[in-house]
Amino acid sequence: MQQDVITIAIDGPAASGKGTLARRIAQRYGLNHLDTGLSYRAVAKALLDAGQPLEDEEAAVAAAKAVDLSKADPEVLSANEIGEAASKVAVISAVRRVLVEKQRAFAQTPPGAVLDGRDIGTVVCPDADVKIYLTADAKVRAERRWREIVAKGGNVEFAAILADIEQRDRRDMNRVDSPLKPADDAHLLDSSKMDIDSAFLAACGIIDNALASRK
Ligand SMILES: Nc1ncnc2c1ncn2[C@@H]1O[C@H](COP(=O)(O)OP(=O)(O)O)[C@@H](O)[C@H]1O
Ligand SMILES: Nc1ccn([C@@H]2O[C@H](COP(=O)(O)OP(=O)(O)O)[C@@H](O)[C@H]2O)c(=O)n1
């Protein structure tokens, strides 16, 4: 990694709090932030809007090439069905190649970035200065996501959210290309029993230590 650019990788399963943590870390350390899940969501939404099957590689690659990272709108892309569809287009290697290239270019822009996703520490930025694998018990994650949806006026069963999250985790962990797993040098952080502030403090401890020993 370039010495003048700092890269912090945050990976983990669905609704583990990656985005929340990454945004706060970016603010604290004066870095850019990229939610890489949004790029897979944008590809999935383009196919859904066009009525194309999620397995259509040619259409998915064209949609990936058209993704503008700076224009992916979290409000539009946050729907649960889009997350589910995103994990289906995310198994297509040709789509991943296009998006990973854009994500790497973003990471290399000074002063550096916090990227959150599934393969940041393993594939996108294997030389990241700090890697955190953020996880939490599936029921805890489902409850957080369920509360988020209900708070926005959504009406959905907790059991359906838990089933979606478990199915998506299985798909993400078992795909051939860039499966979700902790990088060998990732710091594991389990936030099952931590509120947002405690998880943030724990992450800052990990980052401060790692940056202090950075040559
Ligand atoms: N440590 C935590 N304790 C309680 N709620 C959390 C915690 N971290 C995140 N959340 C909440 O959980 C939900 C999912 O977090 P988010 O950052 O969107 O996760 P991800 O990016 O991994 O999908 C959000 O509503 C967020 O406010
Ligand atoms: N770096 C990434 C980010 C997301 N994804 C895929 O995109 C889907 C949506 O990611 P997301 O981060 O927006 O999902 P949440 O954890 O926010 O629910 C994931 O389930 C993965 O299949 C990926 O394959 N690689």
mmCIF file of C-alpha atoms and ligand atoms in Angstrom:
data_model
loop_
_atom_site.group_PDB
_atom_site.id
_atom_site.type_symbol
_atom_site.label_atom_id
_atom_site.label_comp_id
_atom_site.label_asym_id
_atom_site.label_seq_id
_atom_site.Cartn_x
_atom_site.Cartn_y
_atom_site.Cartn_z
ATOM 1 C CA MET A 1 0.000 0.000 0.000
ATOM 2 C CA GLN A 2 1.272 3.547 -0.787
ATOM 3 C CA GLN A 3 2.708 5.123 2.376
ATOM 4 C CA ASP A 4 0.714 8.351 1.986
ATOM 5 C CA VAL A 5 -2.588 6.518 1.722
ATOM 6 C CA ILE A 6 -4.250 4.764 4.659
ATOM 7 C CA THR A 7 -6.591 1.847 4.021
ATOM 8 C CA ILE A 8 -8.885 0.326 6.602
ATOM 9 C CA ALA A 9 -10.819 -2.811 5.609
ATOM 10 C CA ILE A 10 -14.013 -3.823 7.380
ATOM 11 C CA ASP A 11 -15.594 -7.103 6.349
ATOM 12 C CA GLY A 12 -18.350 -9.196 7.826
ATOM 13 C CA PRO A 13 -21.749 -10.796 7.338
ATOM 14 C CA ALA A 14 -25.064 -9.039 6.663
ATOM 15 C CA ALA A 15 -26.178 -6.391 9.168
ATOM 16 C CA SER A 16 -23.137 -6.848 11.411
ATOM 17 C CA GLY A 17 -22.799 -3.051 11.625
ATOM 18 C CA LYS A 18 -20.055 -2.612 9.008
ATOM 19 C CA GLY A 19 -21.495 0.530 7.457
ATOM 20 C CA THR A 20 -22.247 2.200 10.780
ATOM 21 C CA LEU A 21 -18.749 1.453 12.056
ATOM 22 C CA ALA A 22 -16.998 2.355 8.790
ATOM 23 C CA ARG A 23 -18.719 5.764 8.607
ATOM 24 C CA ARG A 24 -17.687 6.633 12.172
ATOM 25 C CA ILE A 25 -14.125 5.433 11.638
ATOM 26 C CA ALA A 26 -13.815 7.441 8.417
ATOM 27 C CA GLN A 27 -14.942 10.561 10.255
ATOM 28 C CA ARG A 28 -12.634 9.922 13.226
ATOM 29 C CA TYR A 29 -9.517 9.343 11.066
ATOM 30 C CA GLY A 30 -10.329 11.850 8.306
ATOM 31 C CA LEU A 31 -10.646 9.219 5.574
ATOM 32 C CA ASN A 32 -13.042 8.636 2.695
ATOM 33 C CA HIS A 33 -15.656 5.909 3.093
ATOM 34 C CA LEU A 34 -16.900 3.371 0.578
ATOM 35 C CA ASP A 35 -19.752 0.938 1.226
ATOM 36 C CA THR A 36 -18.857 -1.635 -1.446
ATOM 37 C CA GLY A 37 -22.156 -3.486 -0.932
ATOM 38 C CA LEU A 38 -23.875 -0.565 -2.636
ATOM 39 C CA SER A 39 -22.080 -1.317 -5.907
ATOM 40 C CA TYR A 40 -23.411 -4.911 -5.949
ATOM 41 C CA ARG A 41 -26.828 -3.582 -4.957
ATOM 42 C CA ALA A 42 -26.723 -1.064 -7.837
ATOM 43 C CA VAL A 43 -26.017 -3.866 -10.343
ATOM 44 C CA ALA A 44 -28.866 -5.960 -8.933
ATOM 45 C CA LYS A 45 -31.299 -3.027 -9.052
ATOM 46 C CA ALA A 46 -30.402 -2.263 -12.666
ATOM 47 C CA LEU A 47 -31.241 -5.857 -13.647
ATOM 48 C CA LEU A 48 -34.450 -5.928 -11.588
ATOM 49 C CA ASP A 49 -35.592 -2.603 -13.093
ATOM 50 C CA ALA A 50 -34.890 -3.867 -16.625
ATOM 51 C CA GLY A 51 -36.691 -7.163 -15.932
ATOM 52 C CA GLN A 52 -33.524 -9.108 -16.701
ATOM 53 C CA PRO A 53 -32.643 -12.347 -14.880
ATOM 54 C CA LEU A 54 -30.009 -11.953 -12.152
ATOM 55 C CA GLU A 55 -27.986 -14.748 -13.803
ATOM 56 C CA ASP A 56 -27.654 -12.780 -17.092
ATOM 57 C CA GLU A 57 -23.871 -12.303 -17.079
ATOM 58 C CA GLU A 58 -23.695 -9.986 -20.072
ATOM 59 C CA ALA A 59 -26.367 -7.646 -18.702
ATOM 60 C CA ALA A 60 -24.832 -7.781 -15.212
ATOM 61 C CA VAL A 61 -21.362 -6.860 -16.496
ATOM 62 C CA ALA A 62 -22.804 -3.963 -18.525
ATOM 63 C CA ALA A 63 -24.608 -2.753 -15.384
ATOM 64 C CA ALA A 64 -21.385 -3.107 -13.351
ATOM 65 C CA LYS A 65 -19.460 -1.021 -15.899
ATOM 66 C CA ALA A 66 -22.136 1.685 -15.623
ATOM 67 C CA VAL A 67 -21.914 1.882 -11.804
ATOM 68 C CA ASP A 68 -20.738 5.273 -10.561
ATOM 69 C CA LEU A 69 -19.540 4.706 -6.984
ATOM 70 C CA SER A 70 -20.204 8.310 -6.041
ATOM 71 C CA LYS A 71 -23.822 8.117 -7.167
ATOM 72 C CA ALA A 72 -24.994 4.895 -5.464
ATOM 73 C CA ASP A 73 -27.875 6.078 -3.263
ATOM 74 C CA PRO A 74 -28.138 4.127 0.017
ATOM 75 C CA GLU A 75 -31.794 5.131 0.488
ATOM 76 C CA VAL A 76 -32.835 3.695 -2.879
ATOM 77 C CA LEU A 77 -30.628 0.589 -2.585
ATOM 78 C CA SER A 78 -31.221 -0.400 1.049
ATOM 79 C CA ALA A 79 -34.329 -2.582 0.451
ATOM 80 C CA ASN A 80 -34.001 -6.117 1.759
ATOM 81 C CA GLU A 81 -34.918 -7.683 -1.632
ATOM 82 C CA ILE A 82 -32.112 -5.717 -3.295
ATOM 83 C CA GLY A 83 -29.616 -7.130 -0.766
ATOM 84 C CA GLU A 84 -30.834 -10.614 -1.572
ATOM 85 C CA ALA A 85 -30.555 -9.961 -5.343
ATOM 86 C CA ALA A 86 -27.108 -8.379 -4.845
ATOM 87 C CA SER A 87 -25.761 -11.608 -3.360
ATOM 88 C CA LYS A 88 -26.903 -13.411 -6.530
ATOM 89 C CA VAL A 89 -25.093 -11.086 -8.954
ATOM 90 C CA ALA A 90 -22.099 -11.116 -6.572
ATOM 91 C CA VAL A 91 -21.326 -14.738 -7.505
ATOM 92 C CA ILE A 92 -20.527 -13.671 -11.102
ATOM 93 C CA SER A 93 -16.721 -13.323 -11.348
ATOM 94 C CA ALA A 94 -16.859 -10.962 -14.339
ATOM 95 C CA VAL A 95 -19.051 -8.566 -12.320
ATOM 96 C CA ARG A 96 -16.665 -8.731 -9.361
ATOM 97 C CA ARG A 97 -13.656 -7.927 -11.572
ATOM 98 C CA VAL A 98 -15.297 -4.740 -12.863
ATOM 99 C CA LEU A 99 -16.430 -3.546 -9.425
ATOM 100 C CA VAL A 100 -13.199 -4.460 -7.617
ATOM 101 C CA GLU A 101 -11.214 -2.331 -10.066
ATOM 102 C CA LYS A 102 -13.386 0.692 -9.270
ATOM 103 C CA GLN A 103 -13.169 0.004 -5.516
ATOM 104 C CA ARG A 104 -9.355 -0.197 -5.651
ATOM 105 C CA ALA A 105 -9.161 3.125 -7.496
ATOM 106 C CA PHE A 106 -11.333 4.682 -4.767
ATOM 107 C CA ALA A 107 -9.103 3.219 -2.023
ATOM 108 C CA GLN A 108 -5.987 4.694 -3.618
ATOM 109 C CA THR A 109 -7.319 8.260 -3.619
ATOM 110 C CA PRO A 110 -5.535 10.295 -0.898
ATOM 111 C CA PRO A 111 -5.827 10.461 2.041
ATOM 112 C CA GLY A 112 -7.138 6.895 1.853
ATOM 113 C CA ALA A 113 -10.348 5.188 2.819
ATOM 114 C CA VAL A 114 -12.340 2.906 5.021
ATOM 115 C CA LEU A 115 -13.981 0.289 2.799
ATOM 116 C CA ASP A 116 -16.637 -2.077 4.065
ATOM 117 C CA GLY A 117 -17.834 -5.241 2.368
ATOM 118 C CA ARG A 118 -17.148 -8.962 2.169
ATOM 119 C CA ASP A 119 -13.768 -9.260 0.392
ATOM 120 C CA ILE A 120 -11.944 -6.036 1.234
ATOM 121 C CA GLY A 121 -9.207 -7.582 3.389
ATOM 122 C CA THR A 122 -8.893 -10.705 1.246
ATOM 123 C CA VAL A 123 -9.193 -9.412 -2.350
ATOM 124 C CA VAL A 124 -9.828 -5.690 -2.859
ATOM 125 C CA CYS A 125 -7.128 -4.362 -0.492
ATOM 126 C CA PRO A 126 -5.037 -7.315 0.707
ATOM 127 C CA ASP A 127 -2.323 -4.850 1.848
ATOM 128 C CA ALA A 128 -4.707 -2.725 3.937
ATOM 129 C CA ASP A 129 -3.101 -1.115 6.996
ATOM 130 C CA VAL A 130 -5.826 -2.459 9.287
ATOM 131 C CA LYS A 131 -8.344 -5.238 8.722
ATOM 132 C CA ILE A 132 -11.343 -5.795 10.948
ATOM 133 C CA TYR A 133 -13.755 -8.721 10.588
ATOM 134 C CA LEU A 134 -16.934 -7.548 12.283
ATOM 135 C CA THR A 135 -19.452 -10.151 13.222
ATOM 136 C CA ALA A 136 -22.390 -10.754 15.582
ATOM 137 C CA ASP A 137 -24.762 -13.592 16.301
ATOM 138 C CA ALA A 138 -27.261 -14.051 13.402
ATOM 139 C CA LYS A 139 -30.277 -13.418 15.688
ATOM 140 C CA VAL A 140 -28.723 -10.196 16.977
ATOM 141 C CA ARG A 141 -28.021 -9.033 13.429
ATOM 142 C CA ALA A 142 -31.534 -9.926 12.281
ATOM 143 C CA GLU A 143 -33.033 -8.024 15.204
ATOM 144 C CA ARG A 144 -30.971 -4.922 14.369
ATOM 145 C CA ARG A 145 -32.052 -5.053 10.715
ATOM 146 C CA TRP A 146 -35.675 -5.750 11.678
ATOM 147 C CA ARG A 147 -35.724 -2.737 14.036
ATOM 148 C CA GLU A 148 -34.221 -0.572 11.291
ATOM 149 C CA ILE A 149 -36.949 -1.611 8.819
ATOM 150 C CA VAL A 150 -39.766 -1.168 11.366
ATOM 151 C CA ALA A 151 -38.399 2.265 12.361
ATOM 152 C CA LYS A 152 -38.758 3.322 8.715
ATOM 153 C CA GLY A 153 -42.403 2.200 8.716
ATOM 154 C CA GLY A 154 -41.825 -1.229 7.128
ATOM 155 C CA ASN A 155 -43.991 -4.203 8.080
ATOM 156 C CA VAL A 156 -42.058 -7.451 8.038
ATOM 157 C CA GLU A 157 -41.764 -10.553 10.217
ATOM 158 C CA PHE A 158 -38.597 -10.961 12.278
ATOM 159 C CA ALA A 159 -38.443 -14.637 11.185
ATOM 160 C CA ALA A 160 -38.383 -13.624 7.508
ATOM 161 C CA ILE A 161 -35.475 -11.237 8.081
ATOM 162 C CA LEU A 162 -33.545 -13.887 10.016
ATOM 163 C CA ALA A 163 -34.118 -16.440 7.229
ATOM 164 C CA ASP A 164 -32.971 -13.925 4.561
ATOM 165 C CA ILE A 165 -29.824 -13.050 6.485
ATOM 166 C CA GLU A 166 -28.923 -16.690 7.080
ATOM 167 C CA GLN A 167 -29.489 -17.590 3.428
ATOM 168 C CA ARG A 168 -27.457 -14.600 2.207
ATOM 169 C CA ASP A 169 -24.580 -15.430 4.600
ATOM 170 C CA ARG A 170 -24.531 -19.011 3.303
ATOM 171 C CA ARG A 171 -24.436 -17.808 -0.307
ATOM 172 C CA ASP A 172 -21.701 -15.235 0.447
ATOM 173 C CA MET A 173 -19.551 -17.696 2.432
ATOM 174 C CA ASN A 174 -19.856 -20.562 -0.023
ATOM 175 C CA ARG A 175 -19.377 -18.880 -3.400
ATOM 176 C CA VAL A 176 -16.258 -19.842 -5.330
ATOM 177 C CA ASP A 177 -14.982 -16.336 -6.124
ATOM 178 C CA SER A 178 -14.046 -14.140 -3.139
ATOM 179 C CA PRO A 179 -16.107 -15.914 -0.466
ATOM 180 C CA LEU A 180 -16.810 -14.063 2.769
ATOM 181 C CA LYS A 181 -14.152 -15.079 5.309
ATOM 182 C CA PRO A 182 -11.776 -13.269 7.643
ATOM 183 C CA ALA A 183 -8.379 -12.434 6.127
ATOM 184 C CA ASP A 184 -5.580 -14.300 7.918
ATOM 185 C CA ASP A 185 -4.387 -11.008 9.411
ATOM 186 C CA ALA A 186 -7.824 -9.605 10.291
ATOM 187 C CA HIS A 187 -8.754 -8.567 13.831
ATOM 188 C CA LEU A 188 -11.991 -10.288 14.823
ATOM 189 C CA LEU A 189 -14.593 -8.090 16.509
ATOM 190 C CA ASP A 190 -17.822 -9.674 17.759
ATOM 191 C CA SER A 191 -20.368 -6.951 18.489
ATOM 192 C CA SER A 192 -23.163 -9.284 19.685
ATOM 193 C CA LYS A 193 -23.003 -7.766 23.159
ATOM 194 C CA MET A 194 -21.730 -4.311 22.211
ATOM 195 C CA ASP A 195 -23.706 -1.203 21.438
ATOM 196 C CA ILE A 196 -22.558 1.062 18.593
ATOM 197 C CA ASP A 197 -20.339 3.211 20.850
ATOM 198 C CA SER A 198 -18.609 0.169 22.403
ATOM 199 C CA ALA A 199 -17.964 -1.381 18.993
ATOM 200 C CA PHE A 200 -16.551 1.933 17.767
ATOM 201 C CA LEU A 201 -14.233 2.237 20.794
ATOM 202 C CA ALA A 202 -13.029 -1.342 20.357
ATOM 203 C CA ALA A 203 -12.347 -0.699 16.654
ATOM 204 C CA CYS A 204 -10.442 2.529 17.437
ATOM 205 C CA GLY A 205 -8.236 0.576 19.862
ATOM 206 C CA ILE A 206 -7.384 -1.920 17.118
ATOM 207 C CA ILE A 207 -6.742 0.837 14.556
ATOM 208 C CA ASP A 208 -4.623 3.039 16.859
ATOM 209 C CA ASN A 209 -2.404 0.071 17.684
ATOM 210 C CA ALA A 210 -2.012 -0.932 14.056
ATOM 211 C CA LEU A 211 -1.286 2.598 12.828
ATOM 212 C CA ALA A 212 1.244 3.179 15.630
ATOM 213 C CA SER A 213 3.270 0.191 14.442
ATOM 214 C CA ARG A 214 2.954 1.199 10.756
ATOM 215 C CA LYS A 215 6.389 1.711 9.248
HETATM 216 N N1 LIG B 1 -23.172 -2.516 17.797
HETATM 217 C C1 LIG B 1 -24.429 -2.261 17.442
HETATM 218 N N2 LIG B 1 -25.428 -2.347 18.334
HETATM 219 C C2 LIG B 1 -26.712 -2.138 17.996
HETATM 220 N N3 LIG B 1 -27.112 -1.806 16.753
HETATM 221 C C3 LIG B 1 -26.180 -1.704 15.818
HETATM 222 C C4 LIG B 1 -24.791 -1.917 16.100
HETATM 223 N N4 LIG B 1 -24.092 -1.735 14.955
HETATM 224 C C5 LIG B 1 -25.003 -1.427 14.000
HETATM 225 N N5 LIG B 1 -26.245 -1.383 14.514
HETATM 226 C C6 LIG B 1 -27.506 -1.142 13.790
HETATM 227 O O1 LIG B 1 -27.715 -2.345 13.040
HETATM 228 C C7 LIG B 1 -28.256 -2.041 11.767
HETATM 229 C C8 LIG B 1 -27.322 -2.615 10.677
HETATM 230 O O2 LIG B 1 -26.120 -1.872 10.681
HETATM 231 P P1 LIG B 1 -25.337 -1.564 9.329
HETATM 232 O O3 LIG B 1 -24.224 -0.653 9.697
HETATM 233 O O4 LIG B 1 -26.279 -1.140 8.263
HETATM 234 O O5 LIG B 1 -24.762 -3.028 9.006
HETATM 235 P P2 LIG B 1 -24.104 -3.603 7.693
HETATM 236 O O6 LIG B 1 -23.449 -2.448 6.966
HETATM 237 O O7 LIG B 1 -23.115 -4.614 8.192
HETATM 238 O O8 LIG B 1 -25.216 -4.213 6.919
HETATM 239 C C9 LIG B 1 -28.404 -0.518 11.710
HETATM 240 O O9 LIG B 1 -29.742 -0.208 12.050
HETATM 241 C C10 LIG B 1 -27.443 -0.020 12.777
HETATM 242 O O10 LIG B 1 -27.882 1.195 13.352
HETATM 243 N N1 LIG B 2 -17.442 -6.419 -1.092
HETATM 244 C C1 LIG B 2 -18.662 -6.955 -1.250
HETATM 245 C C2 LIG B 2 -19.814 -6.277 -0.768
HETATM 246 C C3 LIG B 2 -21.045 -6.862 -0.949
HETATM 247 N N2 LIG B 2 -21.142 -8.028 -1.617
HETATM 248 C C4 LIG B 2 -22.441 -8.637 -1.926
HETATM 249 O O1 LIG B 2 -23.480 -7.676 -1.874
HETATM 250 C C5 LIG B 2 -24.510 -8.074 -0.952
HETATM 251 C C6 LIG B 2 -25.053 -6.831 -0.285
HETATM 252 O O2 LIG B 2 -24.015 -6.302 0.523
HETATM 253 P P1 LIG B 2 -24.282 -5.194 1.643
HETATM 254 O O3 LIG B 2 -22.982 -4.956 2.329
HETATM 255 O O4 LIG B 2 -24.952 -4.016 1.033
HETATM 256 O O5 LIG B 2 -25.301 -5.937 2.613
HETATM 257 P P2 LIG B 2 -25.615 -5.647 4.150
HETATM 258 O O6 LIG B 2 -24.556 -6.324 4.958
HETATM 259 O O7 LIG B 2 -25.566 -4.148 4.335
HETATM 260 O O8 LIG B 2 -26.973 -6.234 4.348
HETATM 261 C C7 LIG B 2 -23.834 -9.072 -0.038
HETATM 262 O O9 LIG B 2 -24.750 -10.020 0.516
HETATM 263 C C8 LIG B 2 -22.802 -9.742 -0.953
HETATM 264 O O10 LIG B 2 -23.345 -10.814 -1.685
HETATM 265 C C9 LIG B 2 -20.012 -8.686 -2.045
HETATM 266 O O11 LIG B 2 -20.094 -9.777 -2.608
HETATM 267 N N3 LIG B 2 -18.788 -8.130 -1.861
#
